[in-house]
Short mmCIF file of C-alpha atoms in Angstrom, two decimals:
data_model
loop_
_atom_site.label_atom_id
_atom_site.label_comp_id
_atom_site.label_asym_id
_atom_site.label_seq_id
_atom_site.Cartn_x
_atom_site.Cartn_y
_atom_site.Cartn_z
CA MET A 330 15.27 145.38 182.52
CA SER A 331 16.46 147.64 179.77
CA GLN A 332 19.57 146.72 177.92
CA GLU A 333 21.80 148.36 175.37
CA ILE A 334 23.50 147.69 172.09
CA ALA A 335 27.28 147.36 172.08
CA VAL A 336 29.60 147.66 169.10
CA ILE A 337 33.06 146.16 168.75
CA GLY A 338 35.39 146.88 165.89
CA SER A 339 37.80 149.27 164.33
CA PRO A 340 37.27 153.00 165.00
CA GLU A 341 35.82 153.42 161.48
CA PHE A 342 33.26 150.72 162.17
CA THR A 343 32.08 152.06 165.51
CA THR A 344 31.83 155.77 164.65
CA GLY A 345 28.63 155.36 162.66
CA PHE A 346 26.93 153.50 165.47
CA ARG A 347 27.94 156.16 167.93
CA LEU A 348 26.31 158.66 165.61
CA ALA A 349 23.08 156.71 166.07
CA GLY A 350 23.44 156.91 169.84
CA VAL A 351 25.19 153.67 170.80
CA ARG A 352 27.01 154.32 174.08
CA LYS A 353 28.80 151.06 174.67
CA PHE A 354 31.56 150.53 172.19
CA ALA A 355 35.02 149.07 172.09
CA GLU A 356 37.47 150.36 169.53
CA VAL A 357 40.21 147.97 168.56
CA PRO A 358 42.51 149.19 165.79
CA ASP A 359 43.11 146.71 162.96
CA ASP A 360 46.74 145.98 163.87
CA GLU A 361 45.88 145.14 167.50
CA LYS A 362 42.91 142.90 166.78
CA ASP A 363 44.83 139.64 167.09
CA GLU A 364 45.94 140.45 170.64
CA ARG A 365 43.10 142.51 172.04
CA LEU A 366 39.89 141.43 170.32
CA ASP A 367 39.42 138.21 172.38
CA GLY A 368 39.54 140.04 175.71
CA THR A 369 37.35 142.89 174.53
CA VAL A 370 34.67 140.58 173.18
CA GLU A 371 34.67 138.49 176.37
CA GLU A 372 34.41 141.60 178.49
CA LEU A 373 31.44 143.01 176.58
CA MET A 374 29.67 139.66 176.45
CA ALA A 375 29.95 139.33 180.23
CA ASP A 376 28.33 142.75 180.69
CA GLU A 377 24.74 142.20 181.79
CA ASP A 378 23.56 145.53 180.42
CA VAL A 379 24.41 144.46 176.88
CA GLY A 380 21.59 142.81 174.93
CA ILE A 381 23.01 142.86 171.42
CA VAL A 382 26.65 142.91 170.33
CA VAL A 383 27.37 144.15 166.82
CA MET A 384 30.56 143.08 165.05
CA HIS A 385 31.93 142.97 161.55
CA ASP A 386 31.98 139.49 160.07
CA ASP A 387 35.68 139.77 159.11
CA ASP A 388 36.59 140.41 162.75
CA LEU A 389 35.46 136.91 163.68
CA ASP A 390 38.65 135.63 162.01
CA HIS A 391 40.73 137.43 164.62
CA LEU A 392 39.06 135.61 167.50
CA SER A 393 40.44 132.49 169.08
CA ARG A 394 38.50 129.27 168.57
CA GLY A 395 36.76 129.19 171.96
CA VAL A 396 35.65 132.82 171.90
CA ARG A 397 34.47 132.48 168.33
CA GLU A 398 32.33 129.51 169.29
CA ASP A 399 30.85 131.52 172.17
CA VAL A 400 30.09 134.38 169.80
CA GLU A 401 28.41 132.09 167.31
CA THR A 402 26.21 130.29 169.79
CA SER A 403 25.56 132.98 172.38
CA VAL A 404 21.95 133.96 172.95
CA GLU A 405 22.39 136.36 175.85
CA PRO A 406 23.69 138.64 174.50
CA VAL A 407 23.10 137.78 170.88
CA VAL A 408 25.90 138.72 168.50
CA VAL A 409 24.88 140.14 165.13
CA THR A 410 27.58 140.21 162.50
CA LEU A 411 27.50 142.58 159.56
CA GLY A 412 29.04 142.35 156.13
CA GLY A 413 29.11 138.58 155.81
CA GLY A 414 25.96 138.04 153.78
CA ALA A 415 23.20 135.62 154.66
CA GLY A 416 24.07 132.58 156.72
CA SER A 417 27.02 134.12 158.43
CA GLY A 418 27.97 133.74 162.04
CA GLY A 419 27.93 129.97 162.24
CA LEU A 420 24.16 129.80 161.83
CA ARG A 421 24.48 128.00 158.54
CA ALA A 422 26.67 125.28 160.03
CA GLN A 423 24.29 124.90 162.96
CA ILE A 424 21.32 124.48 160.61
CA LYS A 425 23.23 121.87 158.66
CA ARG A 426 24.00 119.98 161.84
CA ALA A 427 20.50 120.18 163.34
CA ILE A 428 18.32 119.67 160.28
CA GLY A 429 20.73 117.65 158.17
CA ILE A 430 20.52 119.75 155.02
CA ASP A 431 21.91 123.12 154.04
CA LEU A 432 18.75 125.24 154.01
CA MET A 433 20.59 128.48 153.35
CA ASP A 434 21.82 127.28 149.99
CA GLU A 435 21.19 130.10 147.55
CA MET B 471 23.18 94.14 177.72
CA ALA B 472 21.16 91.02 177.42
CA GLU B 473 23.41 89.12 179.84
CA ASP B 474 22.81 91.59 182.66
CA VAL B 475 19.13 90.84 183.17
CA LYS B 476 17.77 88.01 185.21
CA PRO B 477 15.48 85.84 183.12
CA THR B 478 12.44 86.05 185.33
CA ARG B 479 8.82 86.63 184.46
CA LYS B 480 8.78 89.78 186.62
CA ASN B 481 11.68 91.26 184.66
CA LEU B 482 9.98 90.38 181.40
CA MET B 483 6.87 92.24 182.48
CA SER B 484 8.82 95.32 183.56
CA ILE B 485 10.76 95.30 180.27
CA GLU B 486 7.50 95.10 178.34
CA ASP B 487 6.24 98.12 180.28
CA ARG B 488 9.43 100.02 179.54
CA ILE B 489 9.19 99.19 175.83
CA GLU B 490 5.63 100.50 175.73
CA LEU B 491 6.62 103.71 177.50
CA SER B 492 9.69 104.23 175.32
CA GLU B 493 7.70 103.69 172.14
CA ARG B 494 5.11 106.19 173.26
CA GLY B 495 7.87 108.68 174.18
CA HIS B 496 9.56 108.09 170.85
CA ASP B 497 6.36 108.88 168.93
CA THR B 498 5.74 112.04 170.95
CA LEU B 499 9.31 113.26 170.54
CA GLU B 500 9.19 112.58 166.83
CA LYS B 501 6.07 114.70 166.53
CA LYS B 502 7.73 117.43 168.57
CA ARG B 503 10.79 117.36 166.33
CA ASP B 504 8.67 117.65 163.18
CA GLY B 505 6.66 120.49 164.73
CA LEU B 506 9.82 122.34 165.69
CA ILE B 507 11.25 121.95 162.19
CA MET B 508 8.04 123.37 160.70
CA GLU B 509 8.19 126.35 163.06
CA PHE B 510 11.85 126.75 162.17
CA MET B 511 11.08 126.82 158.42
CA ASP B 512 8.69 129.73 158.96
CA ILE B 513 11.31 131.66 160.91
CA LEU B 514 14.01 130.82 158.38
CA ASP B 515 12.14 132.57 155.55
CA GLN B 516 11.67 135.58 157.77
CA ALA B 517 15.33 135.50 158.82
CA GLN B 518 16.57 135.45 155.24
CA ASP B 519 14.49 138.54 154.39
CA VAL B 520 15.68 140.32 157.52
CA ARG B 521 19.31 139.43 156.73
CA GLU B 522 19.04 140.79 153.22
CA GLU B 523 17.54 144.01 154.47
CA LEU B 524 20.22 144.23 157.14
CA GLU B 525 23.04 143.89 154.63
CA ASP B 526 21.42 146.50 152.37
CA SER B 527 21.02 148.98 155.18
CA TYR B 528 24.60 148.33 156.32
CA GLU B 529 25.91 149.13 152.86
CA HIS B 530 23.77 152.26 152.69
CA ALA B 531 24.91 153.37 156.16
CA GLN B 532 28.55 152.79 155.28
CA ARG B 533 28.21 154.77 152.07
CA SER B 534 26.63 157.70 153.83
CA ILE B 535 29.19 157.83 156.63
CA ASP B 536 32.06 157.55 154.13
CA LEU B 537 30.56 160.49 152.28
CA ALA B 538 30.19 162.47 155.48
CA ARG B 539 33.76 161.65 156.43
CA ALA B 540 35.06 162.65 153.04
CA LEU B 541 33.22 165.95 152.94
CA GLU B 542 33.30 166.99 156.59
CA GLY B 543 36.44 165.31 157.76
CA ASP B 544 36.87 162.51 160.24
CA VAL B 545 37.18 164.83 163.23
CA ALA B 546 33.82 166.51 162.59
CA VAL B 547 32.05 163.16 162.27
CA ARG B 548 33.68 161.83 165.43
CA GLY B 549 32.89 165.04 167.24
CA ALA B 550 29.22 164.77 166.33
CA ALA B 551 29.25 161.10 167.31
CA ALA B 552 30.69 161.91 170.72
CA ALA B 553 27.95 164.48 171.37
CA LEU B 554 25.05 162.04 171.28
CA LYS B 555 23.05 162.01 174.50
CA GLU B 556 20.11 159.75 173.83
CA HIS B 557 20.90 156.11 173.34
CA PRO B 558 18.76 153.25 172.08
CA GLU B 559 17.36 151.00 174.79
CA LEU B 560 16.16 147.44 174.51
CA THR B 561 13.60 145.64 176.61
CA THR B 562 13.22 141.92 176.18
CA GLN B 563 10.02 139.97 176.54
CA SER B 564 9.68 136.30 175.86
CA LYS B 565 7.43 134.24 173.66
CA ASN B 566 6.92 130.49 173.85
CA ILE B 567 7.15 128.40 170.67
CA MET B 568 6.48 124.73 171.49
CA GLY B 569 8.26 124.95 174.81
CA VAL B 570 11.13 127.02 173.45
CA VAL B 571 11.32 130.46 175.02
CA VAL B 572 12.34 132.98 172.36
CA PRO B 573 12.89 136.67 173.02
CA GLN B 574 10.86 139.52 171.66
CA ILE B 575 12.99 142.61 171.68
CA GLU B 576 11.31 145.97 172.02
CA SER B 577 13.39 149.02 171.39
CA SER B 578 13.02 152.67 172.20
CA LYS B 579 14.85 155.80 171.14
CA VAL B 580 16.31 154.21 168.04
CA LYS B 581 14.91 156.78 165.62
CA LYS B 582 15.60 160.28 166.78
CA ASP B 583 14.60 163.67 165.50
CA LEU B 584 17.26 166.13 164.52
CA ASP B 585 16.87 168.12 167.72
CA GLU B 586 17.08 165.02 169.90
CA ARG B 587 20.47 164.00 168.63
CA GLY B 588 22.50 166.31 170.79
CA TYR B 589 24.99 167.71 168.32
CA GLY B 590 24.61 171.27 167.16
CA VAL B 591 22.62 171.67 163.99
CA LEU B 592 24.56 174.72 162.93
CA GLY B 593 28.01 173.25 163.40
CA THR B 594 27.33 170.14 161.36
CA SER B 595 26.11 169.46 157.88
CA ALA B 596 23.29 167.50 156.34
CA ARG B 597 25.75 164.73 155.43
CA ILE B 598 26.21 163.89 159.08
CA ASP B 599 22.44 163.94 159.60
CA GLU B 600 22.03 161.55 156.71
CA ALA B 601 24.68 159.22 158.10
CA ALA B 602 23.06 159.28 161.55
CA ASP B 603 19.72 158.60 159.92
CA ALA B 604 21.13 155.63 157.98
CA TYR B 605 22.74 154.18 161.11
CA GLU B 606 19.49 154.55 163.04
CA ASP B 607 17.78 152.51 160.32
CA LEU B 608 20.61 149.99 160.51
CA ILE B 609 20.19 149.64 164.27
CA ALA B 610 16.44 149.05 163.86
CA ASN B 611 17.28 146.27 161.40
CA ILE B 612 19.97 144.86 163.71
CA ILE B 613 17.43 144.61 166.53
CA LEU B 614 15.02 142.78 164.21
CA ALA B 615 17.80 140.43 163.06
CA ALA B 616 18.89 139.80 166.64
CA GLU B 617 15.36 138.80 167.58
CA VAL B 618 14.91 136.45 164.63
CA GLU B 619 18.39 134.95 164.86
CA THR B 620 18.11 134.30 168.59
CA ALA B 621 14.81 132.54 167.98
CA MET B 622 16.53 130.48 165.27
CA LYS B 623 19.47 129.56 167.50
CA LYS B 624 17.18 128.51 170.34
CA LEU B 625 14.93 126.50 168.02
CA LEU B 626 17.96 124.83 166.45
CA GLU B 627 19.29 123.87 169.88
CA GLU B 628 15.94 122.38 170.80
CA ILE B 629 15.72 120.55 167.45
CA GLU B 630 19.18 119.10 168.03
CA THR B 631 18.36 117.87 171.53
CA THR B 632 15.02 116.44 170.44
CA LYS B 633 16.66 114.73 167.49
CA ARG B 634 19.33 113.26 169.74
CA ARG B 635 16.66 111.97 172.13
CA VAL B 636 14.65 110.43 169.28
CA ASN B 637 17.77 108.74 167.92
CA ALA B 638 18.84 107.51 171.36
CA LEU B 639 15.45 105.92 171.85
CA GLU B 640 15.24 104.53 168.34
CA PHE B 641 18.75 103.20 167.92
CA LYS B 642 19.94 102.53 171.46
CA LEU B 643 17.31 102.07 174.12
CA LEU B 644 14.56 100.32 172.15
CA PRO B 645 16.86 97.78 170.42
CA GLU B 646 18.43 96.97 173.79
CA LEU B 647 15.07 96.50 175.44
CA HIS B 648 13.88 94.30 172.58
CA GLU B 649 17.06 92.26 172.82
CA ASN B 650 16.58 91.83 176.57
CA LYS B 651 12.95 90.86 176.06
CA GLU B 652 13.90 88.25 173.48
CA TYR B 653 16.65 86.92 175.74
CA ILE B 654 14.29 86.51 178.69
CA GLU B 655 11.62 84.92 176.51
CA GLN B 656 14.08 82.42 175.11
CA LYS B 657 15.48 81.65 178.55
CA LEU B 658 11.99 81.14 179.95
CA GLU B 659 11.05 78.87 177.04
CA GLU B 660 14.22 76.88 177.60
CA GLN B 661 13.43 76.57 181.28
CA GLU B 662 9.94 75.39 180.37
CA ARG B 663 11.35 72.77 178.01
CA GLU B 664 13.79 71.63 180.67
CA GLU B 665 10.92 71.40 183.11
CA ILE B 666 8.87 69.27 180.71
CA PHE B 667 11.90 67.07 180.06
CA ARG B 668 12.47 66.71 183.79
CA MET B 669 8.84 65.78 184.36
CA LYS B 670 9.01 63.19 181.61
CA LYS B 671 12.20 61.80 183.09
CA ILE B 672 10.64 61.62 186.54
CA LYS B 673 7.56 59.99 185.05
CA ASP B 674 9.76 57.38 183.36
CA MET B 675 11.66 56.76 186.56
CA MET B 676 8.43 56.44 188.52
CA GLU B 677 7.03 54.04 185.94
CA GLU B 678 10.22 52.01 186.06
CA LYS B 679 10.12 51.89 189.85
CA GLU B 680 6.47 50.94 189.76
CA ALA B 681 7.20 48.14 187.32
CA GLU B 682 10.02 46.90 189.49
CA TRP B 683 7.87 47.03 192.57
CA GLU B 684 5.07 45.17 190.83
CA GLU B 685 7.55 42.53 189.70
CA GLU B 686 8.84 42.17 193.23
CA THR B 687 5.37 41.84 194.70
CA GLU B 688 4.47 39.31 192.06
CA GLU B 689 7.58 37.35 192.92
CA ALA B 690 6.75 37.65 196.61
CA VAL B 691 3.27 36.32 195.91
CA GLU B 692 4.70 33.44 193.89
CA ASP B 693 7.51 32.68 196.38
CA PRO B 694 5.41 31.47 199.37
CA LEU B 695 3.85 28.89 197.05
CA ALA B 696 7.32 27.71 196.03
CA ALA B 697 8.32 27.49 199.69
CA ASP B 698 5.27 25.35 200.41
CA ASP B 699 6.33 22.89 197.76
#
């Protein structure tokens, strides 16, 4: 089954991806992120045609706790965050919990 | 709990069997955990490289689209973006690493030629082409990162469960079983001692009775003589 990439973020963030051909996108202006981002993320993550969700790392702060946890642990679709450097997206904490040491320590 | 088991030889034997099985399971799970961690280390190196590349290509893509926006205007960039017809597609296959199914993502139509993009070449400038190019590279890197990071997440989940199982066996089940075994052994020993004591007691009582009986018979033998006198 072929899937697609979806992008969520401010209009400035999504435009570039649309230029590369991404069809599924959700534009949430910065001042509405606190209210609308949770619903939008949940909606896109429930979409079976979406294989990868791309978000900006800063946008994770606008999500409520439960949705953020889903985003960080979800495998189908997998959420890739940009702009947060290595070890972003909760992966670092998960490594620390599973292995016992912080392997992403620079 | 040690008090819940009946101190019988049958229970002792079944507990010994369970201890053997649990110890074998514990060893196997420990090996699995170590194997998974080694696999994870390999992927971690790869993931860190992919992440670095991803961040670099994101910065590059952002720079190029900012430039395009500054020179061509936001409307032109958005217009070109809305004209795209071909979209990248992903197909997922799976690979098995020590029982953990990790995805292998294949992508198509990520890199496109200028004439495949859908917006008019004449109406747009090279800046927009460059930005589209940079974002196509970024998407290729995102797909790579998604693959590696999913594998990492799945491996980590498996490591966590295996670790929890190993710990449950090591610190909960096995100590309890050993405690139960010891309890039954002690109870059985105590019963044995009681049994020996009882036997000794019975022996004493029997000996006493025998002595009494002998005395009586002796008296009975002596008595008829006395009666004769």
